[in-house]
Amino acid sequence: MKPKYWNKGKIYLSNKDKVLKNLIKNFPKEHMVLNSNYYHALLNSIIGQQISVSAANAVKNRFFKLDKNMTPKKLLKIDIRTLKKIGLSRQKIQYIKNISIFFIENKKFINKIDQYDESLIRSKLIDIKGVGNWTIDMFLIFSLGHSNIAPRGDLGFNKAISKLYKKKLPLNDKYLLKIFKLWTPYNSMATWYLWRSLDPIPISY
């Protein structure tokens, strides 16, 4: 599903930023795809931690071949050796188990999560061991469809800014705040196009 803000965001960012205008022109028919399955989206972000987009997609494909309708209860019954065989580290296996337990124990929160503000969602999800700010950023962008998330700690995000805006890494906070302000309220969309400039396939979670 395409985010509701996408068409407006393309016009807004094209008018505000020449670099993004060119990127948007380069990928005219592409858009972010939202994942309405919150459990799968969080699992995908754990799988995608600290590996390339293509490697993450390969592991995700093998994972969902085990069961395309994976649920928290089903996941907790899967043998660790099976999960290792598809390319998950022991640490990531523990993290997705932690998420599974959270979903089982917090059904009311999950069912109403799209009604809560960002700070409450962050404070709740950060308590899951293995879920950090990056994972929450991915969830807010790709599942809840928040339009103004800038994942400052994401390596690809910083690399793309450095490359396209000709800035040395590490990027300084003053410069980042300046461009985040320029892109507001569509930082999520700007981020997606920056990632797209680096990878042969679109990122999704």
mmCIF file of C-alpha atoms in Angstrom:
data_model
loop_
_atom_site.group_PDB
_atom_site.id
_atom_site.type_symbol
_atom_site.label_atom_id
_atom_site.label_comp_id
_atom_site.label_asym_id
_atom_site.label_seq_id
_atom_site.Cartn_x
_atom_site.Cartn_y
_atom_site.Cartn_z
ATOM 1 C CA MET A 1 0.000 0.000 0.000
ATOM 2 C CA LYS A 2 1.327 3.448 -0.940
ATOM 3 C CA PRO A 3 1.458 6.056 1.867
ATOM 4 C CA LYS A 4 -1.381 8.591 1.710
ATOM 5 C CA TYR A 5 1.064 11.492 1.716
ATOM 6 C CA TRP A 6 3.173 10.233 -1.218
ATOM 7 C CA ASN A 7 1.858 12.316 -4.125
ATOM 8 C CA LYS A 8 1.786 15.553 -2.097
ATOM 9 C CA GLY A 9 5.232 14.767 -0.734
ATOM 10 C CA LYS A 10 6.751 14.349 -4.205
ATOM 11 C CA ILE A 11 5.612 17.843 -5.196
ATOM 12 C CA TYR A 12 6.698 19.390 -1.885
ATOM 13 C CA LEU A 13 10.201 17.856 -1.858
ATOM 14 C CA SER A 14 10.757 18.571 -5.566
ATOM 15 C CA ASN A 15 10.058 22.243 -4.907
ATOM 16 C CA LYS A 16 12.292 22.360 -1.825
ATOM 17 C CA ASP A 17 15.360 20.350 -2.814
ATOM 18 C CA LYS A 18 17.046 19.963 -6.235
ATOM 19 C CA VAL A 19 18.805 16.731 -5.253
ATOM 20 C CA LEU A 20 15.541 15.092 -4.243
ATOM 21 C CA LYS A 21 13.822 16.497 -7.326
ATOM 22 C CA ASN A 22 16.295 14.583 -9.501
ATOM 23 C CA LEU A 23 15.923 11.410 -7.442
ATOM 24 C CA ILE A 24 12.134 11.569 -7.705
ATOM 25 C CA LYS A 25 12.481 11.971 -11.491
ATOM 26 C CA ASN A 26 14.805 8.930 -11.616
ATOM 27 C CA PHE A 27 12.201 6.677 -9.972
ATOM 28 C CA PRO A 28 8.910 8.052 -11.332
ATOM 29 C CA LYS A 29 6.783 4.934 -10.884
ATOM 30 C CA GLU A 30 8.231 3.697 -7.586
ATOM 31 C CA HIS A 31 6.946 4.379 -4.093
ATOM 32 C CA MET A 32 7.300 3.144 -0.554
ATOM 33 C CA VAL A 33 5.169 0.103 0.284
ATOM 34 C CA LEU A 34 3.586 0.033 3.743
ATOM 35 C CA ASN A 35 3.273 -3.239 5.636
ATOM 36 C CA SER A 36 0.034 -3.407 7.619
ATOM 37 C CA ASN A 37 1.131 -6.604 9.386
ATOM 38 C CA TYR A 38 2.839 -5.022 12.403
ATOM 39 C CA TYR A 39 4.345 -8.278 13.621
ATOM 40 C CA HIS A 40 5.885 -9.106 10.236
ATOM 41 C CA ALA A 41 7.160 -5.535 9.872
ATOM 42 C CA LEU A 42 9.070 -5.697 13.167
ATOM 43 C CA LEU A 43 10.465 -9.125 12.325
ATOM 44 C CA ASN A 44 11.620 -7.777 8.953
ATOM 45 C CA SER A 45 13.429 -4.887 10.597
ATOM 46 C CA ILE A 46 15.256 -7.249 12.968
ATOM 47 C CA ILE A 47 16.244 -9.467 10.025
ATOM 48 C CA GLY A 48 17.467 -6.373 8.156
ATOM 49 C CA GLN A 49 19.652 -5.047 10.974
ATOM 50 C CA GLN A 50 23.283 -4.452 9.929
ATOM 51 C CA ILE A 51 23.113 -6.365 6.625
ATOM 52 C CA SER A 52 22.637 -5.258 3.020
ATOM 53 C CA VAL A 53 19.199 -4.909 1.424
ATOM 54 C CA SER A 54 19.788 -7.891 -0.872
ATOM 55 C CA ALA A 55 21.044 -10.096 1.989
ATOM 56 C CA ALA A 56 18.064 -9.085 4.135
ATOM 57 C CA ASN A 57 15.639 -9.916 1.317
ATOM 58 C CA ALA A 58 17.211 -13.356 0.888
ATOM 59 C CA VAL A 59 16.826 -14.161 4.604
ATOM 60 C CA LYS A 60 13.273 -12.756 4.666
ATOM 61 C CA ASN A 61 12.306 -14.965 1.722
ATOM 62 C CA ARG A 62 13.679 -18.068 3.439
ATOM 63 C CA PHE A 63 12.011 -17.085 6.704
ATOM 64 C CA PHE A 64 8.538 -16.677 5.220
ATOM 65 C CA LYS A 65 8.921 -19.917 3.268
ATOM 66 C CA LEU A 66 8.725 -21.580 6.684
ATOM 67 C CA ASP A 67 5.233 -20.085 6.992
ATOM 68 C CA LYS A 68 3.978 -17.081 5.014
ATOM 69 C CA ASN A 69 1.360 -16.475 7.730
ATOM 70 C CA MET A 70 3.859 -16.526 10.593
ATOM 71 C CA THR A 71 2.361 -15.604 13.966
ATOM 72 C CA PRO A 72 4.001 -15.061 17.374
ATOM 73 C CA LYS A 73 2.764 -18.418 18.663
ATOM 74 C CA LYS A 74 3.978 -20.270 15.560
ATOM 75 C CA LEU A 75 7.391 -18.591 15.774
ATOM 76 C CA LEU A 76 7.935 -19.617 19.387
ATOM 77 C CA LYS A 77 7.404 -23.272 18.416
ATOM 78 C CA ILE A 78 10.104 -23.271 15.712
ATOM 79 C CA ASP A 79 13.365 -25.027 16.552
ATOM 80 C CA ILE A 80 16.436 -22.763 16.869
ATOM 81 C CA ARG A 81 18.380 -24.946 14.387
ATOM 82 C CA THR A 82 15.715 -24.319 11.748
ATOM 83 C CA LEU A 83 16.011 -20.555 12.235
ATOM 84 C CA LYS A 84 19.811 -20.730 12.094
ATOM 85 C CA LYS A 85 19.656 -22.643 8.807
ATOM 86 C CA ILE A 86 17.811 -19.786 7.092
ATOM 87 C CA GLY A 87 20.555 -17.336 8.064
ATOM 88 C CA LEU A 88 19.515 -15.888 11.421
ATOM 89 C CA SER A 89 22.153 -15.401 14.113
ATOM 90 C CA ARG A 90 21.531 -16.626 17.646
ATOM 91 C CA GLN A 91 21.125 -12.986 18.722
ATOM 92 C CA LYS A 92 18.520 -12.187 16.060
ATOM 93 C CA ILE A 93 16.630 -15.382 16.915
ATOM 94 C CA GLN A 94 16.386 -14.191 20.511
ATOM 95 C CA TYR A 95 15.235 -10.754 19.380
ATOM 96 C CA ILE A 96 12.414 -12.097 17.215
ATOM 97 C CA LYS A 97 11.369 -14.348 20.094
ATOM 98 C CA ASN A 98 11.264 -11.279 22.360
ATOM 99 C CA ILE A 99 9.032 -9.501 19.833
ATOM 100 C CA SER A 100 6.785 -12.560 19.619
ATOM 101 C CA ILE A 101 6.342 -12.643 23.395
ATOM 102 C CA PHE A 102 5.610 -8.899 23.404
ATOM 103 C CA PHE A 103 2.858 -9.317 20.797
ATOM 104 C CA ILE A 104 1.260 -12.145 22.776
ATOM 105 C CA GLU A 105 1.354 -10.166 26.038
ATOM 106 C CA ASN A 106 0.355 -6.733 24.639
ATOM 107 C CA LYS A 107 -2.555 -7.416 22.296
ATOM 108 C CA LYS A 108 -4.555 -4.334 23.360
ATOM 109 C CA PHE A 109 -1.619 -2.019 22.732
ATOM 110 C CA ILE A 110 -0.872 -3.574 19.317
ATOM 111 C CA ASN A 111 -4.518 -3.382 18.224
ATOM 112 C CA LYS A 112 -4.625 0.356 18.971
ATOM 113 C CA ILE A 113 -1.008 1.250 18.142
ATOM 114 C CA ASP A 114 -1.915 3.433 15.147
ATOM 115 C CA GLN A 115 -3.939 5.666 17.488
ATOM 116 C CA TYR A 116 -1.011 6.466 19.797
ATOM 117 C CA ASP A 117 1.516 9.255 19.395
ATOM 118 C CA GLU A 118 5.105 8.601 18.452
ATOM 119 C CA SER A 119 6.588 9.153 21.925
ATOM 120 C CA LEU A 120 4.284 6.577 23.522
ATOM 121 C CA ILE A 121 5.002 4.018 20.793
ATOM 122 C CA ARG A 122 8.748 4.541 21.224
ATOM 123 C CA SER A 123 8.593 4.242 25.014
ATOM 124 C CA LYS A 124 6.683 0.965 24.766
ATOM 125 C CA LEU A 125 8.657 -0.726 21.970
ATOM 126 C CA ILE A 126 12.099 0.291 23.285
ATOM 127 C CA ASP A 127 11.532 -2.027 26.266
ATOM 128 C CA ILE A 128 11.721 -5.074 23.949
ATOM 129 C CA LYS A 129 15.323 -6.345 24.074
ATOM 130 C CA GLY A 130 16.702 -6.128 20.530
ATOM 131 C CA VAL A 131 14.439 -3.256 19.501
ATOM 132 C CA GLY A 132 16.313 0.048 19.382
ATOM 133 C CA ASN A 133 15.581 3.459 17.917
ATOM 134 C CA TRP A 134 16.512 2.342 14.386
ATOM 135 C CA THR A 135 14.058 -0.562 14.484
ATOM 136 C CA ILE A 136 11.341 1.739 15.811
ATOM 137 C CA ASP A 137 12.104 4.280 13.066
ATOM 138 C CA MET A 138 11.646 1.547 10.440
ATOM 139 C CA PHE A 139 8.363 0.505 12.050
ATOM 140 C CA LEU A 140 7.051 4.080 12.130
ATOM 141 C CA ILE A 141 8.045 4.658 8.499
ATOM 142 C CA PHE A 142 7.092 1.361 6.888
ATOM 143 C CA SER A 143 4.197 0.143 8.999
ATOM 144 C CA LEU A 144 2.436 3.081 10.622
ATOM 145 C CA GLY A 145 3.153 5.395 7.679
ATOM 146 C CA HIS A 146 4.534 8.314 9.695
ATOM 147 C CA SER A 147 5.668 10.898 7.169
ATOM 148 C CA ASN A 148 8.333 12.780 9.114
ATOM 149 C CA ILE A 149 10.855 10.256 10.483
ATOM 150 C CA ALA A 150 14.579 10.851 9.889
ATOM 151 C CA PRO A 151 16.642 7.800 10.985
ATOM 152 C CA ARG A 152 19.803 9.653 11.977
ATOM 153 C CA GLY A 153 21.654 6.507 13.025
ATOM 154 C CA ASP A 154 21.133 4.682 9.723
ATOM 155 C CA LEU A 155 24.406 4.121 7.861
ATOM 156 C CA GLY A 156 22.840 4.109 4.386
ATOM 157 C CA PHE A 157 20.948 7.303 5.132
ATOM 158 C CA ASN A 158 24.144 9.097 6.181
ATOM 159 C CA LYS A 159 26.142 7.628 3.304
ATOM 160 C CA ALA A 160 23.574 8.828 0.749
ATOM 161 C CA ILE A 161 23.540 12.362 2.189
ATOM 162 C CA SER A 162 27.354 12.440 2.149
ATOM 163 C CA LYS A 163 27.467 11.253 -1.481
ATOM 164 C CA LEU A 164 24.620 13.326 -2.949
ATOM 165 C CA TYR A 165 25.186 16.550 -0.984
ATOM 166 C CA LYS A 166 28.995 16.270 -1.033
ATOM 167 C CA LYS A 167 29.431 16.336 2.742
ATOM 168 C CA LYS A 168 32.154 14.548 4.685
ATOM 169 C CA LEU A 169 31.255 11.843 7.169
ATOM 170 C CA PRO A 170 30.443 12.010 10.008
ATOM 171 C CA LEU A 171 27.752 14.577 9.253
ATOM 172 C CA ASN A 172 27.477 17.351 11.799
ATOM 173 C CA ASP A 173 24.267 17.897 13.762
ATOM 174 C CA LYS A 174 23.843 21.485 12.624
ATOM 175 C CA TYR A 175 23.774 20.453 8.951
ATOM 176 C CA LEU A 176 21.430 17.514 9.608
ATOM 177 C CA LEU A 177 18.964 19.682 11.517
ATOM 178 C CA LYS A 178 19.009 22.164 8.642
ATOM 179 C CA ILE A 179 18.070 19.560 6.012
ATOM 180 C CA PHE A 180 15.561 17.826 8.312
ATOM 181 C CA LYS A 181 13.824 21.182 8.668
ATOM 182 C CA LEU A 182 13.923 21.653 4.880
ATOM 183 C CA TRP A 183 12.289 18.244 4.301
ATOM 184 C CA THR A 184 9.666 18.535 7.077
ATOM 185 C CA PRO A 185 6.929 17.177 7.046
ATOM 186 C CA TYR A 186 8.253 14.535 4.617
ATOM 187 C CA ASN A 187 11.531 13.297 6.126
ATOM 188 C CA SER A 188 10.403 9.657 5.774
ATOM 189 C CA MET A 189 9.937 10.113 2.049
ATOM 190 C CA ALA A 190 13.246 11.942 1.597
ATOM 191 C CA THR A 191 14.914 9.064 3.459
ATOM 192 C CA TRP A 192 13.329 6.465 1.170
ATOM 193 C CA TYR A 193 14.608 8.235 -1.952
ATOM 194 C CA LEU A 194 18.091 8.569 -0.440
ATOM 195 C CA TRP A 195 18.166 4.830 0.240
ATOM 196 C CA ARG A 196 16.843 4.182 -3.259
ATOM 197 C CA SER A 197 19.816 6.056 -4.722
ATOM 198 C CA LEU A 198 22.171 3.487 -3.158
ATOM 199 C CA ASP A 199 20.407 0.162 -3.648
ATOM 200 C CA PRO A 200 19.384 -1.734 -6.790
ATOM 201 C CA ILE A 201 16.072 -2.658 -5.168
ATOM 202 C CA PRO A 202 13.693 -0.576 -3.032
ATOM 203 C CA ILE A 203 13.884 -1.015 0.746
ATOM 204 C CA SER A 204 10.816 -2.430 2.465
ATOM 205 C CA TYR A 205 10.084 -3.839 5.939
#
